[in-house]
C-alpha positions as a Python dict, from the first residue, in 0.01 Angstrom:
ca = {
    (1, 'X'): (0, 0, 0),
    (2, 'X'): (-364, -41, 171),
    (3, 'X'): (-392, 334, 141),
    (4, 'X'): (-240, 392, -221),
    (5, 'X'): (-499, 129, -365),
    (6, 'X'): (-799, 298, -192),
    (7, 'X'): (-730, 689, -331),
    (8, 'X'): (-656, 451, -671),
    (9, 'X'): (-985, 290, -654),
    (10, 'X'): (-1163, 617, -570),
    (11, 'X'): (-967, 835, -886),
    (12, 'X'): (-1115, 560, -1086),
    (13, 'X'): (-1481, 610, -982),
    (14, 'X'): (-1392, 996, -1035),
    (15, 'X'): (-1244, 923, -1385),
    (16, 'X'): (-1638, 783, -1483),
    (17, 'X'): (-1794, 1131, -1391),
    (18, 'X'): (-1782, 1260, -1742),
    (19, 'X'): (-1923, 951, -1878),
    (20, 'X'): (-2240, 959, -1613),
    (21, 'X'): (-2245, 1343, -1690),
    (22, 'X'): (-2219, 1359, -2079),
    (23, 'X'): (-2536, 1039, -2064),
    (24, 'X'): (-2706, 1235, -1838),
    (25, 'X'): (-2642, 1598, -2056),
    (26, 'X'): (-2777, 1426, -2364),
    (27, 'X'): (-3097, 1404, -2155),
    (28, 'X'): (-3118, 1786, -2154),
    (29, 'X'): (-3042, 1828, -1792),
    (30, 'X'): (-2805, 2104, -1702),
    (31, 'X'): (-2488, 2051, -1503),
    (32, 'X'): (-2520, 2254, -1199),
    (33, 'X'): (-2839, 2047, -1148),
    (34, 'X'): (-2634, 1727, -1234),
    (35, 'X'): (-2409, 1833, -954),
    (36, 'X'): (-2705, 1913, -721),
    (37, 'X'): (-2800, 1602, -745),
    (38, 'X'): (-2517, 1422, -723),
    (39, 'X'): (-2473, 1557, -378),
    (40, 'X'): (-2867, 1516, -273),
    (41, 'X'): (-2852, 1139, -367),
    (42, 'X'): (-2462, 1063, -245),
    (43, 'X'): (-2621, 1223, 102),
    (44, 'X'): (-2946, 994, 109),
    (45, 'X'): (-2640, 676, 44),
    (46, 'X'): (-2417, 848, 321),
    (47, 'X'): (-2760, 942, 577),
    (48, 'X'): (-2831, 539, 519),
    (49, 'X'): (-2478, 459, 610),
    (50, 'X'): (-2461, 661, 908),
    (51, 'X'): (-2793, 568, 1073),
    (52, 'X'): (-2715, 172, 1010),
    (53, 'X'): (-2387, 217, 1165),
    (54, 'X'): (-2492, 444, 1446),
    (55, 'X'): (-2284, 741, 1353),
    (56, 'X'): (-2541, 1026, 1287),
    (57, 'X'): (-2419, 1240, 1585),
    (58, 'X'): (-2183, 1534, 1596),
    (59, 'X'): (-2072, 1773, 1810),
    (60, 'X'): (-2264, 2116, 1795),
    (61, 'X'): (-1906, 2287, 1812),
    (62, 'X'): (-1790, 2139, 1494),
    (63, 'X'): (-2123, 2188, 1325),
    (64, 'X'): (-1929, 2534, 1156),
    (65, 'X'): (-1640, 2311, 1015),
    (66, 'X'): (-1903, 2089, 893),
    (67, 'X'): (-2115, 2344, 664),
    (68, 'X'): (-1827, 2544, 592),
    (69, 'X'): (-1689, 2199, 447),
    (70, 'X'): (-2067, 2209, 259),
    (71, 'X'): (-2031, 2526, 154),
    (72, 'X'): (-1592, 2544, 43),
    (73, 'X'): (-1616, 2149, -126),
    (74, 'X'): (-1950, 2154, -283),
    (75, 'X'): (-2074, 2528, -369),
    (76, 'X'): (-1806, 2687, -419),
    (77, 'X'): (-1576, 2383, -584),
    (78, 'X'): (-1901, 2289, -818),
    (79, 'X'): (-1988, 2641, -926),
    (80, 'X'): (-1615, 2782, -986),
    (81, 'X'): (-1521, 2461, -1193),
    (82, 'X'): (-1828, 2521, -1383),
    (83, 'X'): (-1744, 2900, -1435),
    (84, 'X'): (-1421, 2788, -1542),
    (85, 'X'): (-1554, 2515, -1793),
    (86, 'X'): (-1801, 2803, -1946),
    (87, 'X'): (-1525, 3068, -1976),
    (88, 'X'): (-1181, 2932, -2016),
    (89, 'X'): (-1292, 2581, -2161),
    (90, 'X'): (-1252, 2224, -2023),
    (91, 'X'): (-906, 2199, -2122),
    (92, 'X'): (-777, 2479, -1931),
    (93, 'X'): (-1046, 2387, -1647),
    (94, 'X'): (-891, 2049, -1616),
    (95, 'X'): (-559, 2224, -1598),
    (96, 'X'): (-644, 2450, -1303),
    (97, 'X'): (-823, 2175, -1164),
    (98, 'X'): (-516, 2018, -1121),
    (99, 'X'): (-329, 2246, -977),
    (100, 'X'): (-457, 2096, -670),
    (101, 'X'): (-172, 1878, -563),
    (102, 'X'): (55, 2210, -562),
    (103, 'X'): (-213, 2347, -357),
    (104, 'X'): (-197, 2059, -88),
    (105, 'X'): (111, 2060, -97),
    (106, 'X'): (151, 2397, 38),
    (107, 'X'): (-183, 2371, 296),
    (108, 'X'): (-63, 2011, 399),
    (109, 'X'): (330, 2204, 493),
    (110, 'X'): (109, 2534, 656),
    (111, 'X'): (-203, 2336, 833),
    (112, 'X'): (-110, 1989, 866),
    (113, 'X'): (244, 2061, 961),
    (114, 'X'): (379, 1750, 695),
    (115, 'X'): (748, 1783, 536),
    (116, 'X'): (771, 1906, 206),
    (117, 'X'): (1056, 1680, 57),
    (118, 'X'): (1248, 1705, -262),
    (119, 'X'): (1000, 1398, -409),
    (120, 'X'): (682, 1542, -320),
    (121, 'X'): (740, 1905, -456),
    (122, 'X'): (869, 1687, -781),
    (123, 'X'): (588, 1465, -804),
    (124, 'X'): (358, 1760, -721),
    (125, 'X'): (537, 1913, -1075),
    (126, 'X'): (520, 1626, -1300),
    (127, 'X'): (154, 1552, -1193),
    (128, 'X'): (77, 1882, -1307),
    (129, 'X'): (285, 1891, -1612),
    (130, 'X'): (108, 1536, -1685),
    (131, 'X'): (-224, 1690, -1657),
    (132, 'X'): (-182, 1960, -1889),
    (133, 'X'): (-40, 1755, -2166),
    (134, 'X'): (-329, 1492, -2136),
    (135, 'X'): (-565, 1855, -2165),
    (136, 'X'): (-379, 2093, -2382),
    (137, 'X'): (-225, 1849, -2598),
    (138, 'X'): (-479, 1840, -2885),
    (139, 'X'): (-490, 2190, -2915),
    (140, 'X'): (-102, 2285, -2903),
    (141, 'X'): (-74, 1984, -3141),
    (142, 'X'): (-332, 2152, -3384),
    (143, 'X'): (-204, 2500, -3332),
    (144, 'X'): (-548, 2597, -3219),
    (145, 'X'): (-499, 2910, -3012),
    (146, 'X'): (-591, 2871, -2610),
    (147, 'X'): (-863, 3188, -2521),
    (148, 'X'): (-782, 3300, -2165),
    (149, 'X'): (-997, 3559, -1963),
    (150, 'X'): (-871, 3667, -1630),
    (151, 'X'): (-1232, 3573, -1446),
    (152, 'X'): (-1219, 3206, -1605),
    (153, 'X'): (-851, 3199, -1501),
    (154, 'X'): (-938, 3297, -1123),
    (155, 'X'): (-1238, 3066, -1187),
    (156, 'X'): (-1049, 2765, -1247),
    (157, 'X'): (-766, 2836, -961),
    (158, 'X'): (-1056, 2850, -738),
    (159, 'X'): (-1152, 2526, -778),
    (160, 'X'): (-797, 2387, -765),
    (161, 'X'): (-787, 2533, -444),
    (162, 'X'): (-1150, 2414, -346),
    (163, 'X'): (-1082, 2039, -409),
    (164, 'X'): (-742, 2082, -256),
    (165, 'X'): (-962, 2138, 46),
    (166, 'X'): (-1100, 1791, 18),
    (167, 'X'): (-773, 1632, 137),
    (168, 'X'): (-720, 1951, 426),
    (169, 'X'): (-1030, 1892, 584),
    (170, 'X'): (-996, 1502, 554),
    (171, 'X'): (-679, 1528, 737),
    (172, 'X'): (-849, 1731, 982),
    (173, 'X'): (-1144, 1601, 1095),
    (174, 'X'): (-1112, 1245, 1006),
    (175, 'X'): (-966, 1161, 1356),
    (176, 'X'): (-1301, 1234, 1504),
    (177, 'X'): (-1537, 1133, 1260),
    (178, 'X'): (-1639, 871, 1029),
    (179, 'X'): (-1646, 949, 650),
    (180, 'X'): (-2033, 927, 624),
    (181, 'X'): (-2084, 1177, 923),
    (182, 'X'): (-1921, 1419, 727),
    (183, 'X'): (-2123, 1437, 437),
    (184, 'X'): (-2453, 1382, 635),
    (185, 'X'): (-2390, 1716, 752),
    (186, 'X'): (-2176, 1914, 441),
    (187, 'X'): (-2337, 1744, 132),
    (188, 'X'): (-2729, 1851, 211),
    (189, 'X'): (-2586, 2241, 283),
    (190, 'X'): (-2365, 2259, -49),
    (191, 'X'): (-2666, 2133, -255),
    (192, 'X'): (-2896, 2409, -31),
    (193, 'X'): (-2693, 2691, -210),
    (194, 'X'): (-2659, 2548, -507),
    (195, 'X'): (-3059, 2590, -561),
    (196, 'X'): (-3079, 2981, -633),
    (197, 'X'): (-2834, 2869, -989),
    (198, 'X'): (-3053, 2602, -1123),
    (199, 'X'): (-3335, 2605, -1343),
    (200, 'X'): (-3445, 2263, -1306),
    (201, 'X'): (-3646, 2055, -1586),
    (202, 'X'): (-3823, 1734, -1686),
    (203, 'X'): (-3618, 1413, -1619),
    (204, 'X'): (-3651, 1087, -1794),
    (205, 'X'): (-3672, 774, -1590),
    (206, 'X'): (-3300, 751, -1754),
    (207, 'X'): (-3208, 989, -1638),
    (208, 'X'): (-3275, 984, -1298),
    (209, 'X'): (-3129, 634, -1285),
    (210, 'X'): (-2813, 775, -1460),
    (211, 'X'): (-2790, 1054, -1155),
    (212, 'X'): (-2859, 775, -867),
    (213, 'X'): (-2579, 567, -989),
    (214, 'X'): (-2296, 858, -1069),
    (215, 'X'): (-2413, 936, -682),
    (216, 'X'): (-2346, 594, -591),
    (217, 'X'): (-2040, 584, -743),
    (218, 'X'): (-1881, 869, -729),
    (219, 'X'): (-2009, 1043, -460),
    (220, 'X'): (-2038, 781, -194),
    (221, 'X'): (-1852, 487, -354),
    (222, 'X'): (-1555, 729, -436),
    (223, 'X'): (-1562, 935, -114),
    (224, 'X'): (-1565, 604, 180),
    (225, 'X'): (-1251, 471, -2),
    (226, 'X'): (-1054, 784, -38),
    (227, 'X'): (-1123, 888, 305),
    (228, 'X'): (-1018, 517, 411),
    (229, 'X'): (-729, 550, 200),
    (230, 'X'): (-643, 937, 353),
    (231, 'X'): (-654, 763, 665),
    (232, 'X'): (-328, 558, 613),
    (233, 'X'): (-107, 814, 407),
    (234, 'X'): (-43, 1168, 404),
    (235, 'X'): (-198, 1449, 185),
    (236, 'X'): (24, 1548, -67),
    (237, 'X'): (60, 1169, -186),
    (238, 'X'): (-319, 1124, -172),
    (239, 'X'): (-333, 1396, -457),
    (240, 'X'): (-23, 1279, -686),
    (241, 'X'): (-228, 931, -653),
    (242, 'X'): (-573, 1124, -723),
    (243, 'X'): (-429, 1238, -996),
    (244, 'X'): (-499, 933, -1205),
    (245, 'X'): (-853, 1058, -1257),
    (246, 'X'): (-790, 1242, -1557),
    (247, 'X'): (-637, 936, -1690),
    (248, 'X'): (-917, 750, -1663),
    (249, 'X'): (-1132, 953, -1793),
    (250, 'X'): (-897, 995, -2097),
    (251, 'X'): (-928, 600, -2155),
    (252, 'X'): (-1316, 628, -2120),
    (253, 'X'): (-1347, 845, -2326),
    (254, 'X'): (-1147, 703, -2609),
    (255, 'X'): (-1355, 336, -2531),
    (256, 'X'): (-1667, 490, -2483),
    (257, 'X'): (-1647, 796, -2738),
    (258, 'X'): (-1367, 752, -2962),
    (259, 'X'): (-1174, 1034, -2816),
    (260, 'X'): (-830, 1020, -2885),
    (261, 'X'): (-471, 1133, -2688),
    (262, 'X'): (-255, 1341, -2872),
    (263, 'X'): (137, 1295, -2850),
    (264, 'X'): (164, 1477, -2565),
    (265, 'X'): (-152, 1313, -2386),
    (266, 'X'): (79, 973, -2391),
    (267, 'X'): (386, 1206, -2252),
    (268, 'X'): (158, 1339, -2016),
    (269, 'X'): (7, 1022, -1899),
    (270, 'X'): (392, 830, -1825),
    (271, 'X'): (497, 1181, -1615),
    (272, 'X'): (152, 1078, -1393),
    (273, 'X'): (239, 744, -1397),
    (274, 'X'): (602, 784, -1295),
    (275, 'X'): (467, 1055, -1044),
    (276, 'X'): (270, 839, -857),
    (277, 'X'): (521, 538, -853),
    (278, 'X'): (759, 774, -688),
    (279, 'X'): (473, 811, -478),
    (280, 'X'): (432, 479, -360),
    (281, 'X'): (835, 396, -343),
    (282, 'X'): (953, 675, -133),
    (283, 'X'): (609, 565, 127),
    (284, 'X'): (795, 221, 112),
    (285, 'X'): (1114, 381, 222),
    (286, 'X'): (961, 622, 443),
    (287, 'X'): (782, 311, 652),
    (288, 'X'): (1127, 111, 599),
    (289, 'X'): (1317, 368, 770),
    (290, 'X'): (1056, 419, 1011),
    (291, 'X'): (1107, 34, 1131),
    (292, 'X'): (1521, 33, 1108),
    (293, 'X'): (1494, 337, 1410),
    (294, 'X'): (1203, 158, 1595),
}
């Protein structure tokens, strides 16, 4: 339960990205330099961390995994979602997006050697099914017609497959690192690449503050509990739990905005719902059982 209410508590500070972001477009900054900065302030939070707690060192040998990390969960991730956004739209973005629990799914089975059970590959489904209704409901429910291109399509499955990443790597390396040495090293060489994309302009005082707290939030906030909450249950129902983002972001939106769910965005929100109580149930069982054979 420890570890299902940390990846909770970080999909909610994920779910307020869109309202930092849409404060901080009004100010006429771009988003790939709203991203670059998200990741040059969440490291300056995480290099603090690190050198008050003493964990600023890592091994030379794992310095590769490190930057690749930078380069796979921060390049690459930002700009394809971005891509994706531009040529597909944000609907269909957030779709492919989410395709990232299927994606774990499979990586967690080949890398991290976990059992793909009956439940997960279902909860896996419905989270995605969720998803799209939450994203695609408006239009289907307007008849608007959905404009696909096959770069935005490769685009957006790119980035599924990029943030699936996030939970791969977690799993990986989190057994010989803390959370903030991580991102001391990957979060300063993901922004570093992001630099030849950005044409960067005149801030308000505003906005800067806007940009230092969606970095506090999301970025470091967001990251230290998921990463405590990865620690103490497996991948595949980290991202069926993650998946709540989008939900959050749909009530935000509606409180903050007035944007409304459609039919299906309600029908879409239970199957999450139900998806990540099936989640949390067969854990239960799984420690239960666990205990009976101890």
């Amino acid at each position: 339960m420890a570890g299902f209410l940390y990846v909770l508590a970080a999909a909610v500070m994920w779910g307020v990205i869109g309202v930092f972001t849409k404060f901080v477009l009004a100010e006429g900054v771009s988003a790939l330099e709203i991203a670059f900065w998200r990741a040059v302030f969440g490291w300056m939070f995480f290099l603090v961390h690190a050198a008050v707690a003493g964990q600023l060192r890592a091994h030379r040998s794992d310095m590769p995994a490190l930057l690749g990390f930078g380069v796979i969960c921060v390049t690459l991730f930002y700009g394809a979602y971005q891509i994706a956004i531009r040529d597909v739209g944000m609907a269909m973005a957030a779709v492919l997006l989410y395709t990232a629990p299927a994606w774990v799914a499979l990586l967690s089975k080949l890398v991290l050697k976990e059992e793909m059970t009956l439940v997960k590959a279902v909860c896996v489904a419905m989270t995605i099914l969720g998803v799209a209704c939450i994203s695609l409901g408006p239009k289907l429910m307007s008849g608007s017609t959905i404009d696909l291109n096959l770069f935005g399509l490769a685009a957006g499955l790119v980035s599924g497959f990029t943030y699936a990443l996030y939970y791969i790597f977690g799993k990986k390396f989190l057994y010989r690192y803390p959370t903030p040495t991580i991102f001391v090293y990957a979060l300063p060489f993901g922004a570093l690449l992001l630099l030849p994309f950005i044409d960067f302009v005149h801030k308000s005082p505003e906005a800067w503050l806007l940009m230092i707290g969606m970095a506090l939030v999301t970025s470091y906030g967001a990251f230290s509990v998921y990463y405590a909450g990865l620690k103490r249950m497996e991948a595949t129902h980290a991202s069926v739990v993650a998946t709540f983002e989008p939900m959050v972001a749909a009530i935000l939106a509606y409180a903050i905005f007035g944007e409304k769910f459609s039919l299906l965005g309600y029908a879409g929100s239970s199957l999450i719902i139900v998806a990540v109580l099936l989640v949390v149930l067969s854990g239960s069982r799984g420690r239960k059982t666990v205990q009976s054979e101890a």
